[in-house]
PDB file of C-alpha atoms in Angstrom:
ATOM      1  CA  UNK A   1     -85.909  42.657 -34.996  1.00 47.00           C
ATOM      2  CA  UNK A   2     -86.631  45.594 -32.580  1.00 57.00           C
ATOM      3  CA  UNK A   3     -86.319  43.165 -29.870  1.00 65.00           C
ATOM      4  CA  UNK A   4     -83.362  40.945 -29.041  1.00 65.00           C
ATOM      5  CA  UNK A   5     -84.081  37.165 -29.225  1.00 72.00           C
ATOM      6  CA  UNK A   6     -81.694  34.185 -30.042  1.00 81.00           C
ATOM      7  CA  UNK A   7     -78.186  35.242 -29.037  1.00 83.00           C
ATOM      8  CA  UNK A   8     -75.837  32.664 -27.535  1.00 93.00           C
ATOM      9  CA  UNK A   9     -76.113  28.920 -28.237  1.00 95.00           C
ATOM     10  CA  UNK A  10     -74.863  25.593 -26.949  1.00 97.00           C
ATOM     11  CA  UNK A  11     -75.093  22.200 -28.686  1.00 96.00           C
ATOM     12  CA  UNK A  12     -75.227  18.771 -26.939  1.00 96.00           C
ATOM     13  CA  UNK A  13     -74.012  16.261 -29.813  1.00 95.00           C
ATOM     14  CA  UNK A  14     -75.426  13.387 -27.694  1.00 94.00           C
ATOM     15  CA  UNK A  15     -79.129  14.481 -27.974  1.00 95.00           C
ATOM     16  CA  UNK A  16     -79.048  16.914 -31.250  1.00 96.00           C
ATOM     17  CA  UNK A  17     -80.337  19.571 -28.910  1.00 96.00           C
ATOM     18  CA  UNK A  18     -79.375  23.202 -29.060  1.00 96.00           C
ATOM     19  CA  UNK A  19     -79.823  25.374 -26.009  1.00 97.00           C
ATOM     20  CA  UNK A  20     -80.385  29.080 -27.083  1.00 95.00           C
ATOM     21  CA  UNK A  21     -80.305  32.072 -24.886  1.00 93.00           C
ATOM     22  CA  UNK A  22     -83.636  33.853 -25.417  1.00 87.00           C
ATOM     23  CA  UNK A  23     -83.149  37.822 -24.795  1.00 78.00           C
ATOM     24  CA  UNK A  24     -86.708  38.523 -25.407  1.00 82.00           C
ATOM     25  CA  UNK A  25     -87.794  36.547 -22.427  1.00 86.00           C
ATOM     26  CA  UNK A  26     -86.191  35.117 -19.321  1.00 91.00           C
ATOM     27  CA  UNK A  27     -85.625  31.694 -20.935  1.00 93.00           C
ATOM     28  CA  UNK A  28     -83.717  29.131 -22.730  1.00 96.00           C
ATOM     29  CA  UNK A  29     -85.036  27.639 -25.787  1.00 95.00           C
ATOM     30  CA  UNK A  30     -84.308  24.072 -26.504  1.00 96.00           C
ATOM     31  CA  UNK A  31     -84.167  23.168 -30.398  1.00 96.00           C
ATOM     32  CA  UNK A  32     -83.993  19.780 -31.841  1.00 97.00           C
ATOM     33  CA  UNK A  33     -81.659  19.901 -34.612  1.00 96.00           C
ATOM     34  CA  UNK A  34     -81.343  16.371 -35.447  1.00 96.00           C
ATOM     35  CA  UNK A  35     -82.575  17.459 -38.997  1.00 96.00           C
ATOM     36  CA  UNK A  36     -80.358  20.735 -39.287  1.00 93.00           C
ATOM     37  CA  UNK A  37     -82.517  22.061 -42.161  1.00 95.00           C
ATOM     38  CA  UNK A  38     -85.750  22.005 -40.238  1.00 95.00           C
ATOM     39  CA  UNK A  39     -85.087  22.638 -36.537  1.00 94.00           C
ATOM     40  CA  UNK A  40     -87.809  22.291 -33.985  1.00 95.00           C
ATOM     41  CA  UNK A  41     -88.563  24.062 -30.871  1.00 95.00           C
ATOM     42  CA  UNK A  42     -88.636  21.137 -28.287  1.00 96.00           C
ATOM     43  CA  UNK A  43     -89.363  23.337 -25.189  1.00 96.00           C
ATOM     44  CA  UNK A  44     -88.253  26.303 -23.290  1.00 95.00           C
ATOM     45  CA  UNK A  45     -86.944  26.711 -19.779  1.00 96.00           C
ATOM     46  CA  UNK A  46     -88.611  29.374 -17.755  1.00 95.00           C
ATOM     47  CA  UNK A  47     -85.710  30.694 -15.759  1.00 96.00           C
ATOM     48  CA  UNK A  48     -88.166  33.212 -13.533  1.00 94.00           C
ATOM     49  CA  UNK A  49     -88.904  30.552 -10.916  1.00 96.00           C
ATOM     50  CA  UNK A  50     -85.325  30.155 -10.030  1.00 96.00           C
ATOM     51  CA  UNK A  51     -84.315  33.495  -8.941  1.00 94.00           C
ATOM     52  CA  UNK A  52     -84.974  37.462  -9.141  1.00 94.00           C
ATOM     53  CA  UNK A  53     -83.011  37.666 -12.485  1.00 95.00           C
ATOM     54  CA  UNK A  54     -82.614  40.563 -14.982  1.00 93.00           C
ATOM     55  CA  UNK A  55     -81.489  38.696 -18.112  1.00 92.00           C
ATOM     56  CA  UNK A  56     -79.817  35.580 -19.665  1.00 94.00           C
ATOM     57  CA  UNK A  57     -76.280  36.255 -20.527  1.00 95.00           C
ATOM     58  CA  UNK A  58     -74.751  33.027 -21.808  1.00 96.00           C
ATOM     59  CA  UNK A  59     -74.926  29.241 -21.953  1.00 98.00           C
ATOM     60  CA  UNK A  60     -72.288  26.615 -22.345  1.00 98.00           C
ATOM     61  CA  UNK A  61     -72.335  22.674 -22.687  1.00 97.00           C
ATOM     62  CA  UNK A  62     -69.901  19.859 -21.572  1.00 97.00           C
ATOM     63  CA  UNK A  63     -70.506  16.286 -20.503  1.00 93.00           C
ATOM     64  CA  UNK A  64     -74.158  16.214 -20.737  1.00 94.00           C
ATOM     65  CA  UNK A  65     -74.571  19.398 -18.574  1.00 97.00           C
ATOM     66  CA  UNK A  66     -75.747  22.984 -19.770  1.00 98.00           C
ATOM     67  CA  UNK A  67     -74.629  25.776 -17.535  1.00 98.00           C
ATOM     68  CA  UNK A  68     -76.395  29.110 -17.821  1.00 98.00           C
ATOM     69  CA  UNK A  69     -75.229  32.452 -16.681  1.00 98.00           C
ATOM     70  CA  UNK A  70     -78.065  34.734 -15.401  1.00 97.00           C
ATOM     71  CA  UNK A  71     -77.674  38.475 -14.102  1.00 96.00           C
ATOM     72  CA  UNK A  72     -79.299  39.529 -10.995  1.00 97.00           C
ATOM     73  CA  UNK A  73     -82.295  41.969 -11.533  1.00 96.00           C
ATOM     74  CA  UNK A  74     -79.978  44.654  -9.769  1.00 96.00           C
ATOM     75  CA  UNK A  75     -76.956  44.180 -11.912  1.00 94.00           C
ATOM     76  CA  UNK A  76     -74.411  45.303  -9.336  1.00 96.00           C
ATOM     77  CA  UNK A  77     -75.483  42.243  -7.078  1.00 97.00           C
ATOM     78  CA  UNK A  78     -73.944  38.858  -7.564  1.00 98.00           C
ATOM     79  CA  UNK A  79     -75.524  36.676 -10.365  1.00 98.00           C
ATOM     80  CA  UNK A  80     -76.133  32.888 -10.695  1.00 98.00           C
ATOM     81  CA  UNK A  81     -75.116  29.957 -12.897  1.00 98.00           C
ATOM     82  CA  UNK A  82     -77.736  27.379 -13.276  1.00 98.00           C
ATOM     83  CA  UNK A  83     -77.211  23.633 -14.471  1.00 98.00           C
ATOM     84  CA  UNK A  84     -79.402  21.694 -16.649  1.00 98.00           C
ATOM     85  CA  UNK A  85     -79.187  18.463 -18.193  1.00 97.00           C
ATOM     86  CA  UNK A  86     -80.527  18.159 -21.770  1.00 93.00           C
ATOM     87  CA  UNK A  87     -83.948  17.388 -20.822  1.00 95.00           C
ATOM     88  CA  UNK A  88     -84.328  20.960 -19.019  1.00 96.00           C
ATOM     89  CA  UNK A  89     -84.077  19.429 -15.549  1.00 97.00           C
ATOM     90  CA  UNK A  90     -82.404  21.838 -13.201  1.00 98.00           C
ATOM     91  CA  UNK A  91     -79.506  20.036 -11.582  1.00 98.00           C
ATOM     92  CA  UNK A  92     -77.960  22.900  -9.374  1.00 98.00           C
ATOM     93  CA  UNK A  93     -77.801  26.802  -8.775  1.00 98.00           C
ATOM     94  CA  UNK A  94     -74.462  28.468  -7.747  1.00 98.00           C
ATOM     95  CA  UNK A  95     -73.939  32.198  -6.948  1.00 98.00           C
ATOM     96  CA  UNK A  96     -71.167  34.032  -8.906  1.00 98.00           C
ATOM     97  CA  UNK A  97     -69.980  37.579  -9.298  1.00 98.00           C
ATOM     98  CA  UNK A  98     -71.827  40.480 -10.409  1.00 98.00           C
ATOM     99  CA  UNK A  99     -73.337  40.484 -14.121  1.00 97.00           C
ATOM    100  CA  UNK A 100     -72.018  37.099 -15.010  1.00 98.00           C
ATOM    101  CA  UNK A 101     -71.541  37.173 -18.675  1.00 96.00           C
ATOM    102  CA  UNK A 102     -69.424  34.499 -20.868  1.00 97.00           C
ATOM    103  CA  UNK A 103     -69.086  31.067 -19.205  1.00 96.00           C
ATOM    104  CA  UNK A 104     -67.020  28.124 -20.604  1.00 97.00           C
ATOM    105  CA  UNK A 105     -66.099  24.962 -19.512  1.00 98.00           C
ATOM    106  CA  UNK A 106     -62.530  23.450 -19.570  1.00 97.00           C
ATOM    107  CA  UNK A 107     -61.766  20.782 -22.218  1.00 96.00           C
ATOM    108  CA  UNK A 108     -62.132  18.052 -19.717  1.00 96.00           C
ATOM    109  CA  UNK A 109     -65.153  19.508 -18.118  1.00 96.00           C
ATOM    110  CA  UNK A 110     -63.801  19.416 -14.609  1.00 97.00           C
ATOM    111  CA  UNK A 111     -64.106  23.253 -14.194  1.00 98.00           C
ATOM    112  CA  UNK A 112     -66.475  25.831 -15.227  1.00 98.00           C
ATOM    113  CA  UNK A 113     -65.146  29.681 -15.790  1.00 98.00           C
ATOM    114  CA  UNK A 114     -67.430  32.312 -15.609  1.00 98.00           C
ATOM    115  CA  UNK A 115     -66.639  36.010 -16.649  1.00 98.00           C
ATOM    116  CA  UNK A 116     -68.170  38.396 -14.054  1.00 98.00           C
ATOM    117  CA  UNK A 117     -68.506  41.655 -15.976  1.00 97.00           C
ATOM    118  CA  UNK A 118     -69.595  43.737 -12.919  1.00 96.00           C
ATOM    119  CA  UNK A 119     -70.582  46.779 -14.869  1.00 94.00           C
ATOM    120  CA  UNK A 120     -71.344  49.882 -12.394  1.00 92.00           C
ATOM    121  CA  UNK A 121     -75.016  51.490 -12.091  1.00 90.00           C
ATOM    122  CA  UNK A 122     -73.551  54.646 -12.889  1.00 83.00           C
ATOM    123  CA  UNK A 123     -70.448  57.092 -12.226  1.00 76.00           C
ATOM    124  CA  UNK A 124     -72.180  59.505  -9.776  1.00 76.00           C
ATOM    125  CA  UNK A 125     -71.470  59.868  -6.296  1.00 69.00           C
ATOM    126  CA  UNK A 126     -73.186  57.268  -4.521  1.00 73.00           C
ATOM    127  CA  UNK A 127     -73.210  54.998  -7.414  1.00 88.00           C
ATOM    128  CA  UNK A 128     -72.221  51.117  -7.136  1.00 92.00           C
ATOM    129  CA  UNK A 129     -69.112  49.847  -9.027  1.00 93.00           C
ATOM    130  CA  UNK A 130     -68.624  46.080  -8.136  1.00 96.00           C
ATOM    131  CA  UNK A 131     -65.338  44.531  -8.956  1.00 96.00           C
ATOM    132  CA  UNK A 132     -64.764  42.538 -12.033  1.00 97.00           C
ATOM    133  CA  UNK A 133     -63.785  38.756 -11.444  1.00 98.00           C
ATOM    134  CA  UNK A 134     -63.582  35.428 -13.016  1.00 98.00           C
ATOM    135  CA  UNK A 135     -65.596  32.466 -11.044  1.00 98.00           C
ATOM    136  CA  UNK A 136     -63.883  29.154 -11.282  1.00 98.00           C
ATOM    137  CA  UNK A 137     -66.271  26.493 -10.387  1.00 98.00           C
ATOM    138  CA  UNK A 138     -64.899  22.858  -9.550  1.00 98.00           C
ATOM    139  CA  UNK A 139     -66.898  20.285 -10.951  1.00 98.00           C
ATOM    140  CA  UNK A 140     -64.804  17.468 -10.080  1.00 96.00           C
ATOM    141  CA  UNK A 141     -67.162  16.040  -7.309  1.00 96.00           C
ATOM    142  CA  UNK A 142     -70.074  16.406  -9.780  1.00 97.00           C
ATOM    143  CA  UNK A 143     -72.694  18.974 -10.691  1.00 97.00           C
ATOM    144  CA  UNK A 144     -75.341  17.470  -8.101  1.00 96.00           C
ATOM    145  CA  UNK A 145     -72.670  17.961  -5.291  1.00 97.00           C
ATOM    146  CA  UNK A 146     -71.709  21.481  -6.017  1.00 97.00           C
ATOM    147  CA  UNK A 147     -71.681  23.993  -3.094  1.00 97.00           C
ATOM    148  CA  UNK A 148     -70.610  27.484  -2.724  1.00 97.00           C
ATOM    149  CA  UNK A 149     -67.323  25.891  -1.524  1.00 98.00           C
ATOM    150  CA  UNK A 150     -66.606  24.737  -4.880  1.00 98.00           C
ATOM    151  CA  UNK A 151     -66.361  28.456  -6.023  1.00 98.00           C
ATOM    152  CA  UNK A 152     -63.224  30.366  -6.230  1.00 98.00           C
ATOM    153  CA  UNK A 153     -63.078  34.066  -7.271  1.00 97.00           C
ATOM    154  CA  UNK A 154     -60.068  35.292  -9.306  1.00 97.00           C
ATOM    155  CA  UNK A 155     -59.983  39.284  -8.980  1.00 97.00           C
ATOM    156  CA  UNK A 156     -57.905  41.962 -10.056  1.00 97.00           C
ATOM    157  CA  UNK A 157     -57.321  43.795  -6.504  1.00 97.00           C
ATOM    158  CA  UNK A 158     -53.459  42.711  -6.781  1.00 96.00           C
ATOM    159  CA  UNK A 159     -53.307  45.522  -9.453  1.00 97.00           C
ATOM    160  CA  UNK A 160     -54.884  48.380  -7.639  1.00 96.00           C
ATOM    161  CA  UNK A 161     -51.625  49.613  -6.561  1.00 96.00           C
ATOM    162  CA  UNK A 162     -50.305  49.583 -10.195  1.00 96.00           C
ATOM    163  CA  UNK A 163     -52.867  52.049 -11.594  1.00 94.00           C
ATOM    164  CA  UNK A 164     -50.203  54.543 -12.753  1.00 94.00           C
ATOM    165  CA  UNK A 165     -48.007  51.717 -14.392  1.00 96.00           C
ATOM    166  CA  UNK A 166     -51.233  50.262 -16.051  1.00 96.00           C
ATOM    167  CA  UNK A 167     -52.375  53.972 -17.414  1.00 94.00           C
ATOM    168  CA  UNK A 168     -48.679  54.626 -18.833  1.00 96.00           C
ATOM    169  CA  UNK A 169     -48.790  51.365 -20.654  1.00 96.00           C
ATOM    170  CA  UNK A 170     -52.210  52.297 -22.237  1.00 95.00           C
ATOM    171  CA  UNK A 171     -54.691  50.363 -20.168  1.00 93.00           C
ATOM    172  CA  UNK A 172     -58.024  52.303 -20.006  1.00 90.00           C
ATOM    173  CA  UNK A 173     -58.914  52.931 -16.380  1.00 90.00           C
ATOM    174  CA  UNK A 174     -61.599  55.643 -16.530  1.00 85.00           C
ATOM    175  CA  UNK A 175     -64.293  55.276 -13.947  1.00 84.00           C
ATOM    176  CA  UNK A 176     -64.222  58.204 -11.579  1.00 85.00           C
ATOM    177  CA  UNK A 177     -63.126  57.267  -8.137  1.00 84.00           C
ATOM    178  CA  UNK A 178     -62.778  53.462  -9.501  1.00 89.00           C
ATOM    179  CA  UNK A 179     -60.124  51.005  -8.470  1.00 94.00           C
ATOM    180  CA  UNK A 180     -58.306  48.822 -11.159  1.00 96.00           C
ATOM    181  CA  UNK A 181     -60.405  46.000  -9.866  1.00 96.00           C
ATOM    182  CA  UNK A 182     -63.708  48.055 -10.341  1.00 95.00           C
ATOM    183  CA  UNK A 183     -62.789  49.218 -13.618  1.00 93.00           C
ATOM    184  CA  UNK A 184     -61.780  45.838 -15.362  1.00 95.00           C
ATOM    185  CA  UNK A 185     -64.888  44.416 -16.462  1.00 95.00           C
ATOM    186  CA  UNK A 186     -64.214  40.746 -18.010  1.00 96.00           C
ATOM    187  CA  UNK A 187     -66.622  39.583 -20.572  1.00 95.00           C
ATOM    188  CA  UNK A 188     -65.413  36.713 -22.350  1.00 95.00           C
ATOM    189  CA  UNK A 189     -62.826  34.091 -21.702  1.00 95.00           C
ATOM    190  CA  UNK A 190     -60.183  32.019 -23.687  1.00 94.00           C
ATOM    191  CA  UNK A 191     -58.701  29.017 -22.209  1.00 92.00           C
ATOM    192  CA  UNK A 192     -55.083  27.626 -22.963  1.00 88.00           C
TER     193      UNK A 192
END
């Protein structure tokens, strides 16, 4: 247990497959849980061939599609979302913000939201502190037809001029020389 392993899961009720983020390797483990008391490792998806990734952060399921958030090997650079079917076949790949963390589908499956945490690589002069954001991926034309044009970024730049008001209200903004947009680091998403 000194190493991280299974962390985030997503379940496909149609195939009884469970996609599991494997933090010990750059992979998604796919378990057959048709008999819940005796889950079996069906196969693993090695993510290394698809990019220069530093880690797998999340997986989500909707409408026979699994989406996987992976961070760039340089965590301050944009990450990726990879889309797979329940047999592990890659369907598409889209660039999102820095350090994509939790991702979740809207209830109807028409959009995928990605929390781009965008942690800095430090707080010294010359360190990089990307802006946190949420990527909104429009899936209405099908995952196979996705392009970067289907991605909208919701950022926090509009709050940069309100730093004094936010601090007075108790918002924690502390990165030396960071803007509000750089300091806000969304990690999870809830959909109303």
